[in-house]
Coordinates of C-alpha atoms and ligand atoms in Angstrom, one line a residue:
M3 CA -35.3 -71.7 31.2
G4 CA -33.2 -73.7 28.9
Q5 CA -32.6 -77.2 30.3
R6 CA -29.8 -78.6 27.9
S7 CA -26.7 -79.0 29.9
G8 CA -23.2 -78.2 28.9
R9 CA -22.5 -81.8 28.8
E10 CA -25.0 -82.6 26.5
E11 CA -23.8 -79.6 24.2
G12 CA -20.4 -81.1 24.6
S13 CA -21.8 -84.6 23.1
K14 CA -23.8 -83.2 20.4
K15 CA -20.7 -81.1 19.0
L16 CA -18.6 -84.0 19.4
E17 CA -21.0 -86.0 17.2
L18 CA -21.0 -83.1 14.9
A19 CA -17.2 -82.9 14.8
L20 CA -17.0 -86.9 14.1
S21 CA -19.7 -86.8 11.3
K22 CA -17.8 -84.3 9.6
T23 CA -14.5 -86.1 9.9
M24 CA -16.1 -89.6 8.8
E25 CA -17.9 -87.6 5.8
A26 CA -14.6 -86.2 4.8
E27 CA -13.1 -89.9 4.8
A28 CA -15.7 -91.3 2.8
K29 CA -15.3 -88.8 0.3
E30 CA -11.7 -89.4 0.3
Q31 CA -12.3 -93.0 -0.7
N32 CA -13.9 -92.0 -3.8
N33 CA -10.9 -89.9 -4.7
E34 CA -8.3 -92.6 -4.3
E35 CA -7.9 -93.5 -8.1
E36 CA -6.6 -90.1 -8.7
A37 CA -4.1 -90.7 -5.9
E38 CA -0.9 -91.3 -8.3
E39 CA 0.8 -88.8 -9.9
P40 CA 4.0 -88.6 -11.4
K41 CA 7.2 -88.5 -9.3
A42 CA 9.0 -86.0 -11.2
K43 CA 6.5 -83.3 -9.8
D44 CA 7.6 -83.8 -6.2
Q45 CA 11.2 -83.2 -7.3
R46 CA 10.3 -80.3 -9.0
L47 CA 8.5 -79.2 -5.8
T48 CA 11.3 -79.5 -3.8
S49 CA 13.5 -77.2 -5.9
V50 CA 10.8 -74.5 -5.9
F51 CA 9.8 -74.6 -2.3
G52 CA 13.1 -76.0 -0.6
V53 CA 14.7 -72.7 0.3
A54 CA 12.0 -70.8 2.1
D55 CA 12.4 -72.5 5.4
L56 CA 15.4 -70.5 6.2
K57 CA 13.2 -67.3 6.7
N58 CA 10.8 -67.3 9.8
E59 CA 9.9 -63.7 10.0
P60 CA 6.1 -63.6 11.1
V61 CA 4.2 -61.8 8.1
G62 CA 0.6 -60.6 8.1
L63 CA -2.3 -61.5 6.0
Y64 CA -4.6 -58.5 4.6
N65 CA -8.2 -58.7 5.6
I66 CA -10.0 -59.1 2.2
G67 CA -13.6 -58.6 4.0
R68 CA -14.5 -60.2 6.9
S69 CA -11.4 -62.9 6.6
C70 CA -9.9 -62.2 10.3
C71 CA -11.1 -65.8 11.0
L72 CA -9.6 -67.4 7.9
N73 CA -6.4 -65.2 8.6
S74 CA -6.1 -66.4 12.1
L75 CA -6.5 -70.2 11.3
L76 CA -4.0 -69.8 8.2
Q77 CA -1.5 -68.2 10.9
V78 CA -2.0 -71.1 13.2
F79 CA -1.5 -73.9 10.5
L80 CA 1.6 -72.1 9.0
M81 CA 3.3 -71.4 11.9
N82 CA 3.4 -74.8 12.8
T83 CA 6.6 -76.4 11.7
H84 CA 5.1 -79.9 12.0
F85 CA 2.2 -79.1 9.7
T86 CA 4.5 -76.9 7.2
G87 CA 6.9 -80.2 7.0
I88 CA 4.0 -82.4 5.9
L89 CA 2.7 -79.4 3.4
R90 CA 6.1 -79.0 1.7
R91 CA 6.0 -82.5 0.6
I92 CA 2.7 -82.4 -1.2
T93 CA 2.1 -83.5 -5.0
V94 CA 1.7 -80.3 -7.0
P95 CA -1.3 -80.7 -9.3
L96 CA -0.5 -80.8 -13.1
R97 CA -3.0 -78.2 -14.7
A98 CA -3.6 -74.7 -13.7
A99 CA -7.2 -75.3 -12.9
Q100 CA -6.3 -78.1 -10.7
K101 CA -3.9 -76.0 -9.0
R102 CA -6.4 -73.0 -8.5
K103 CA -8.7 -75.4 -6.3
N104 CA -6.2 -77.5 -4.7
V105 CA -6.6 -76.2 -0.9
P106 CA -3.0 -77.7 0.3
Y107 CA -1.4 -76.3 -2.9
Q108 CA -2.7 -72.7 -2.3
M109 CA -1.8 -73.2 1.0
L110 CA 1.6 -74.0 0.0
L111 CA 1.8 -70.9 -2.2
L112 CA 0.7 -68.7 0.5
L113 CA 3.1 -70.0 2.9
E114 CA 5.9 -69.5 0.2
E115 CA 4.8 -65.9 -0.5
M116 CA 4.6 -65.1 3.1
Q117 CA 8.3 -66.6 3.6
C118 CA 9.9 -64.8 0.7
G119 CA 10.7 -62.0 3.3
K120 CA 9.8 -59.0 1.1
R121 CA 6.5 -57.8 2.5
K122 CA 5.0 -56.9 6.0
A123 CA 2.0 -58.8 4.6
V124 CA 0.2 -60.7 1.6
S125 CA -3.4 -61.1 0.4
P126 CA -4.9 -64.3 0.9
I127 CA -7.4 -63.6 -1.9
A128 CA -6.2 -66.8 -4.1
F129 CA -6.7 -69.1 -1.0
A130 CA -10.4 -67.7 -0.2
C131 CA -11.0 -68.2 -4.0
C132 CA -10.0 -71.8 -3.7
L133 CA -12.2 -72.3 -0.7
S134 CA -15.2 -70.9 -2.2
V135 CA -14.9 -73.6 -4.9
Y136 CA -15.8 -75.9 -1.7
R137 CA -18.8 -73.7 -0.4
V138 CA -16.7 -71.7 1.8
K139 CA -18.0 -68.5 1.2
P140 CA -15.6 -65.4 1.2
F141 CA -16.5 -62.1 3.0
V142 CA -18.6 -63.6 5.5
Q143 CA -17.7 -64.2 9.2
H144 CA -17.0 -67.6 9.9
D145 CA -17.0 -69.7 13.3
A146 CA -13.2 -70.4 13.8
A147 CA -13.9 -74.1 15.3
Q148 CA -16.0 -74.8 12.2
L149 CA -13.7 -73.5 9.7
F150 CA -10.6 -75.2 11.3
L151 CA -12.6 -78.3 10.8
T152 CA -13.5 -77.5 7.0
L153 CA -9.7 -76.4 6.2
W154 CA -8.4 -79.5 8.1
N155 CA -10.8 -81.9 6.1
L156 CA -10.3 -80.3 2.7
T157 CA -6.3 -80.2 3.1
K158 CA -6.4 -84.1 4.1
K159 CA -8.7 -85.0 1.4
Q160 CA -7.0 -83.3 -1.3
M161 CA -3.3 -84.7 -0.1
K162 CA -2.8 -87.5 -2.6
K163 CA 0.1 -89.2 -0.9
L164 CA -1.1 -91.8 1.6
E165 CA 1.8 -91.4 3.9
L166 CA 0.9 -87.6 4.2
V167 CA -2.7 -88.2 4.9
E168 CA -1.3 -90.6 7.8
E169 CA 1.2 -88.0 9.3
L170 CA -1.4 -85.3 9.1
S171 CA -3.8 -87.7 11.1
D172 CA -0.8 -88.2 13.4
L173 CA -0.4 -84.7 14.0
Y174 CA -4.0 -83.7 15.0
I175 CA -6.1 -86.6 15.8
I176 CA -7.4 -87.5 19.1
C177 CA -8.2 -91.1 20.0
V178 CA -11.0 -91.8 22.9
Q179 CA -12.9 -94.7 24.0
E180 CA -16.5 -94.4 24.7
H181 CA -18.1 -96.6 27.2
L182 CA -21.5 -97.5 28.3
A183 CA -21.9 -99.7 31.3
C184 CA -25.3 -101.2 32.6
Q185 CA -25.8 -100.3 36.3
K186 CA -27.9 -103.6 36.9
C187 CA -25.8 -106.2 35.3
S188 CA -22.0 -106.4 34.1
F189 CA -22.8 -105.8 30.7
E190 CA -20.6 -103.0 28.9
T191 CA -19.8 -102.0 25.2
K192 CA -16.7 -99.7 24.1
R193 CA -16.3 -98.1 21.1
N194 CA -13.1 -96.4 19.6
S195 CA -13.7 -92.9 18.1
S196 CA -11.5 -90.0 17.0
M197 CA -11.8 -86.4 17.1
L198 CA -10.0 -83.5 15.8
T199 CA -10.8 -81.0 18.8
L200 CA -11.6 -81.6 22.2
P201 CA -14.9 -79.6 22.4
L202 CA -14.6 -78.6 26.0
P203 CA -17.7 -77.0 27.8
V204 CA -17.2 -74.1 30.0
L205 CA -20.4 -74.6 32.0
D206 CA -20.9 -77.8 34.4
S207 CA -23.9 -79.8 34.1
N208 CA -25.7 -77.6 36.5
S209 CA -24.9 -74.6 34.3
C210 CA -22.4 -73.0 36.6
M211 CA -19.3 -71.4 35.3
L212 CA -16.1 -73.8 35.4
K213 CA -13.2 -72.0 36.7
T214 CA -10.2 -73.2 34.8
L215 CA -9.1 -75.0 31.7
E216 CA -8.3 -77.9 33.7
D217 CA -11.9 -78.0 35.3
C218 CA -13.4 -78.0 31.9
L219 CA -11.1 -81.1 30.8
Q220 CA -12.5 -82.9 34.2
S221 CA -15.9 -82.1 33.2
F222 CA -15.5 -83.7 29.8
F223 CA -14.1 -86.9 31.0
H224 CA -16.5 -87.1 34.0
P225 CA -18.7 -90.1 33.6
E226 CA -22.6 -89.4 33.1
E227 CA -25.5 -91.3 34.7
L228 CA -28.1 -91.9 32.0
T229 CA -31.2 -92.6 34.2
D230 CA -35.0 -92.1 33.8
H231 CA -35.9 -90.9 30.0
N232 CA -32.2 -91.4 29.3
M233 CA -32.0 -95.1 30.1
C234 CA -30.8 -97.6 27.4
F235 CA -31.7 -100.9 26.4
C236 CA -29.7 -103.5 28.2
E237 CA -29.4 -106.9 25.9
Q238 CA -28.6 -108.9 29.1
C239 CA -31.3 -107.6 31.2
G240 CA -33.6 -107.4 28.4
R241 CA -35.1 -104.2 29.3
K242 CA -34.2 -100.5 29.6
T243 CA -31.8 -100.0 32.7
P244 CA -29.6 -97.2 34.1
F245 CA -26.2 -96.8 32.2
L246 CA -23.2 -95.1 33.1
Q247 CA -21.6 -93.2 30.1
S248 CA -18.0 -92.6 30.2
M249 CA -15.2 -91.6 28.0
K250 CA -11.5 -92.7 28.4
L251 CA -8.4 -91.0 26.8
V252 CA -6.5 -93.3 24.4
H253 CA -4.1 -91.0 22.5
L254 CA -3.3 -87.3 22.2
P255 CA -1.6 -86.2 19.3
Q256 CA 1.4 -83.9 18.6
T257 CA -0.7 -80.7 18.0
L258 CA -3.8 -80.9 20.5
T259 CA -6.6 -78.6 19.6
I260 CA -9.3 -77.5 22.3
H261 CA -12.6 -76.0 21.3
L262 CA -13.8 -73.8 24.4
Q263 CA -17.5 -74.0 23.8
R264 CA -18.2 -70.1 24.6
F265 CA -20.9 -70.0 22.2
S266 CA -23.9 -71.1 24.0
F267 CA -27.1 -72.4 22.4
E268 CA -29.1 -72.6 25.8
K269 CA -31.8 -70.5 25.0
S270 CA -32.8 -72.0 21.5
A271 CA -33.7 -68.4 19.9
Y272 CA -30.3 -67.1 19.9
I273 CA -26.7 -67.8 20.6
H274 CA -25.0 -65.8 23.1
K275 CA -21.4 -65.8 24.2
L276 CA -20.0 -66.9 27.5
S277 CA -17.3 -64.3 28.3
H278 CA -16.4 -65.5 31.9
H279 CA -12.9 -65.7 33.2
L280 CA -11.1 -69.0 32.1
P281 CA -7.7 -69.2 32.8
F282 CA -5.4 -71.7 31.0
P283 CA -2.0 -72.8 31.6
Q284 CA 1.1 -72.5 29.5
N285 CA 2.2 -76.0 30.5
L286 CA -0.4 -78.6 30.5
D287 CA 0.1 -82.1 32.0
F288 CA -2.8 -84.6 31.3
R289 CA -1.8 -87.0 33.7
A290 CA -2.1 -84.5 36.6
V291 CA -5.3 -83.5 35.4
L292 CA -7.3 -87.0 34.5
T293 CA -7.7 -89.8 36.9
E294 CA -6.4 -93.4 36.3
N295 CA -9.9 -94.6 35.2
Q296 CA -10.2 -91.6 32.6
C297 CA -7.4 -92.9 30.5
Q298 CA -7.0 -96.1 28.4
A299 CA -3.4 -95.6 27.6
D300 CA -0.2 -97.3 28.4
D301 CA 2.8 -95.5 30.5
S302 CA 4.8 -94.5 27.3
E303 CA 1.6 -92.9 25.6
K304 CA 0.9 -91.4 28.9
A305 CA 4.5 -90.3 29.5
A306 CA 4.1 -88.0 26.3
W307 CA 1.1 -86.1 27.5
Q308 CA 2.9 -83.1 28.7
Y309 CA 2.0 -80.1 26.6
E310 CA 3.2 -76.3 26.2
L311 CA 0.7 -73.7 24.9
F312 CA 1.4 -73.1 21.1
A313 CA -1.6 -70.9 19.9
V314 CA -4.8 -69.3 21.0
V315 CA -7.5 -68.1 18.6
A316 CA -9.1 -65.5 20.3
H317 CA -12.6 -63.9 19.4
S318 CA -13.7 -60.5 20.3
G319 CA -17.4 -59.0 20.0
S320 CA -20.5 -60.8 19.6
I321 CA -21.2 -63.7 17.4
S322 CA -22.7 -61.7 14.6
C323 CA -20.5 -58.9 14.8
G324 CA -16.9 -60.0 16.1
H325 CA -13.1 -60.4 15.3
Y326 CA -10.7 -62.8 15.3
C327 CA -6.9 -62.7 16.0
A328 CA -4.2 -65.3 16.5
Y329 CA -1.7 -65.4 19.4
I330 CA 1.0 -67.7 18.4
R331 CA 4.4 -68.6 20.1
S332 CA 6.9 -69.0 17.3
L333 CA 8.5 -72.7 17.5
T334 CA 11.7 -71.4 16.0
E335 CA 12.2 -68.0 18.2
C336 CA 10.1 -69.1 21.1
K337 CA 8.6 -65.7 21.5
W338 CA 5.0 -64.8 21.4
Y339 CA 3.3 -62.7 18.3
C340 CA -0.1 -61.4 17.8
F341 CA -1.2 -61.8 14.5
N342 CA -4.2 -59.3 13.8
D343 CA -4.6 -59.4 10.3
S344 CA -1.9 -57.4 8.4
E345 CA -0.7 -56.3 11.8
V346 CA 1.7 -58.7 13.6
C347 CA 3.5 -57.5 16.6
Q348 CA 5.6 -59.5 19.4
V349 CA 3.5 -59.6 22.9
S350 CA 4.1 -60.9 26.3
W351 CA 2.6 -63.8 27.9
D352 CA 0.7 -61.1 30.0
D353 CA -0.9 -59.9 26.8
V354 CA -2.0 -63.5 25.9
K355 CA -3.5 -64.0 29.5
C356 CA -6.0 -60.9 28.4
T357 CA -7.7 -63.5 26.4
Y358 CA -8.9 -65.5 29.7
G359 CA -12.0 -63.4 29.4
H360 CA -14.1 -61.3 32.1
S361 CA -17.8 -61.6 32.7
N362 CA -18.2 -58.0 32.8
L363 CA -16.9 -57.4 29.3
H364 CA -19.0 -59.1 27.0
W365 CA -17.5 -57.5 23.9
G366 CA -13.9 -58.3 25.4
E367 CA -11.5 -60.8 23.8
T368 CA -11.8 -64.2 24.8
A369 CA -9.6 -67.3 24.0
Y370 CA -11.8 -69.5 21.8
L371 CA -9.5 -72.5 20.4
L372 CA -6.4 -73.3 22.0
F373 CA -3.4 -75.2 20.5
Y374 CA -1.0 -77.1 22.6
M375 CA 2.2 -78.6 21.3
K376 CA 3.6 -81.9 22.7
K377 CA 7.0 -81.2 24.7
H378 CA 8.6 -84.3 23.6
P379 CA 7.8 -85.7 20.4
Q380 CA 6.9 -89.0 20.4
L381 CA 7.3 -92.1 17.6
P382 CA 4.5 -92.5 15.3
Y383 CA 1.0 -93.5 17.1
V384 CA 0.3 -97.3 16.4
G385 CA -3.2 -97.1 17.7
V386 CA -5.1 -99.9 19.9
S387 CA -7.7 -102.5 19.0
G388 CA -10.8 -103.7 20.8
Ligands
ZN423 ZN1 -28.0 -104.8 32.2

């Protein structure tokens, strides 16, 4: 019987997400010297790509061989007008070879092709080739949470303009504060960190199925007692003592990405999927979900914590043999669409609810990534210190 709790798994994934983000940031520092490009290029870009915003007909992406995961994520990025608003302002690389391996540029080309309004679906082959330069293999089934992180990091790393990098971070980055408090004295440490997704466990610390998305959020922010072999060394007490570990929410971005940890590593030999019923709301107010103690934010920050569901990346099948599709609510038309590779059709909220999952249907479709959009956009986030 596996003893690893959902909570521990959550922390592990969180560390992974953080280290990946930091890794990308470190690499980005090395690229700074190439950051300046001639300004004339930007102007040319506006003239080439300026018109396409007028058309918003959803367009499919052909499956070029196990590319359903990539296709679903591309649709989620490109249907987000806040994201495309940034993408349209990138610096176009000068040479053809640079263009071929520039992720944001290739994404922009794909967007342009999709929005020229002539075809029902377009091929993401050039984009997939571009990704292969960065060891993202084409024709293999990816994990959507991993691939989302990779795409985001590559896009951010290759955006040359600092202002765009900042805007991209503002759009997606979640800020939290991790607390560790000695239970024998008053010693406490705090650490600010950032995440691209909230990795929510779908099981509680006793491996019981959580019943709603709100329960998953409460479980994620629930303080954990570190006792027995998990005790930490307290500087003030001079010995190992029990600690209370907690995480406080500091800032939520315009586009909030939630990763439902439905792939369980509990039995180390193989990964299985947790398909149980887990409803998520169309409207999510974090002030109603978290307690005062679980937040480290002022009233104006918290006032903006009201969200509306924007997209669901759903997975059906098993880990080794599965399929992804994306349900996205068009921000311009306010209608739900299902993007299933080259097939795009309008759907209802009831269709989206089919991704809640069902314990008896292990092969059935389940939501895996949820994207929520802030209802009332906020001024750029300044951040906190200490
Ligand atoms: Zn102490």
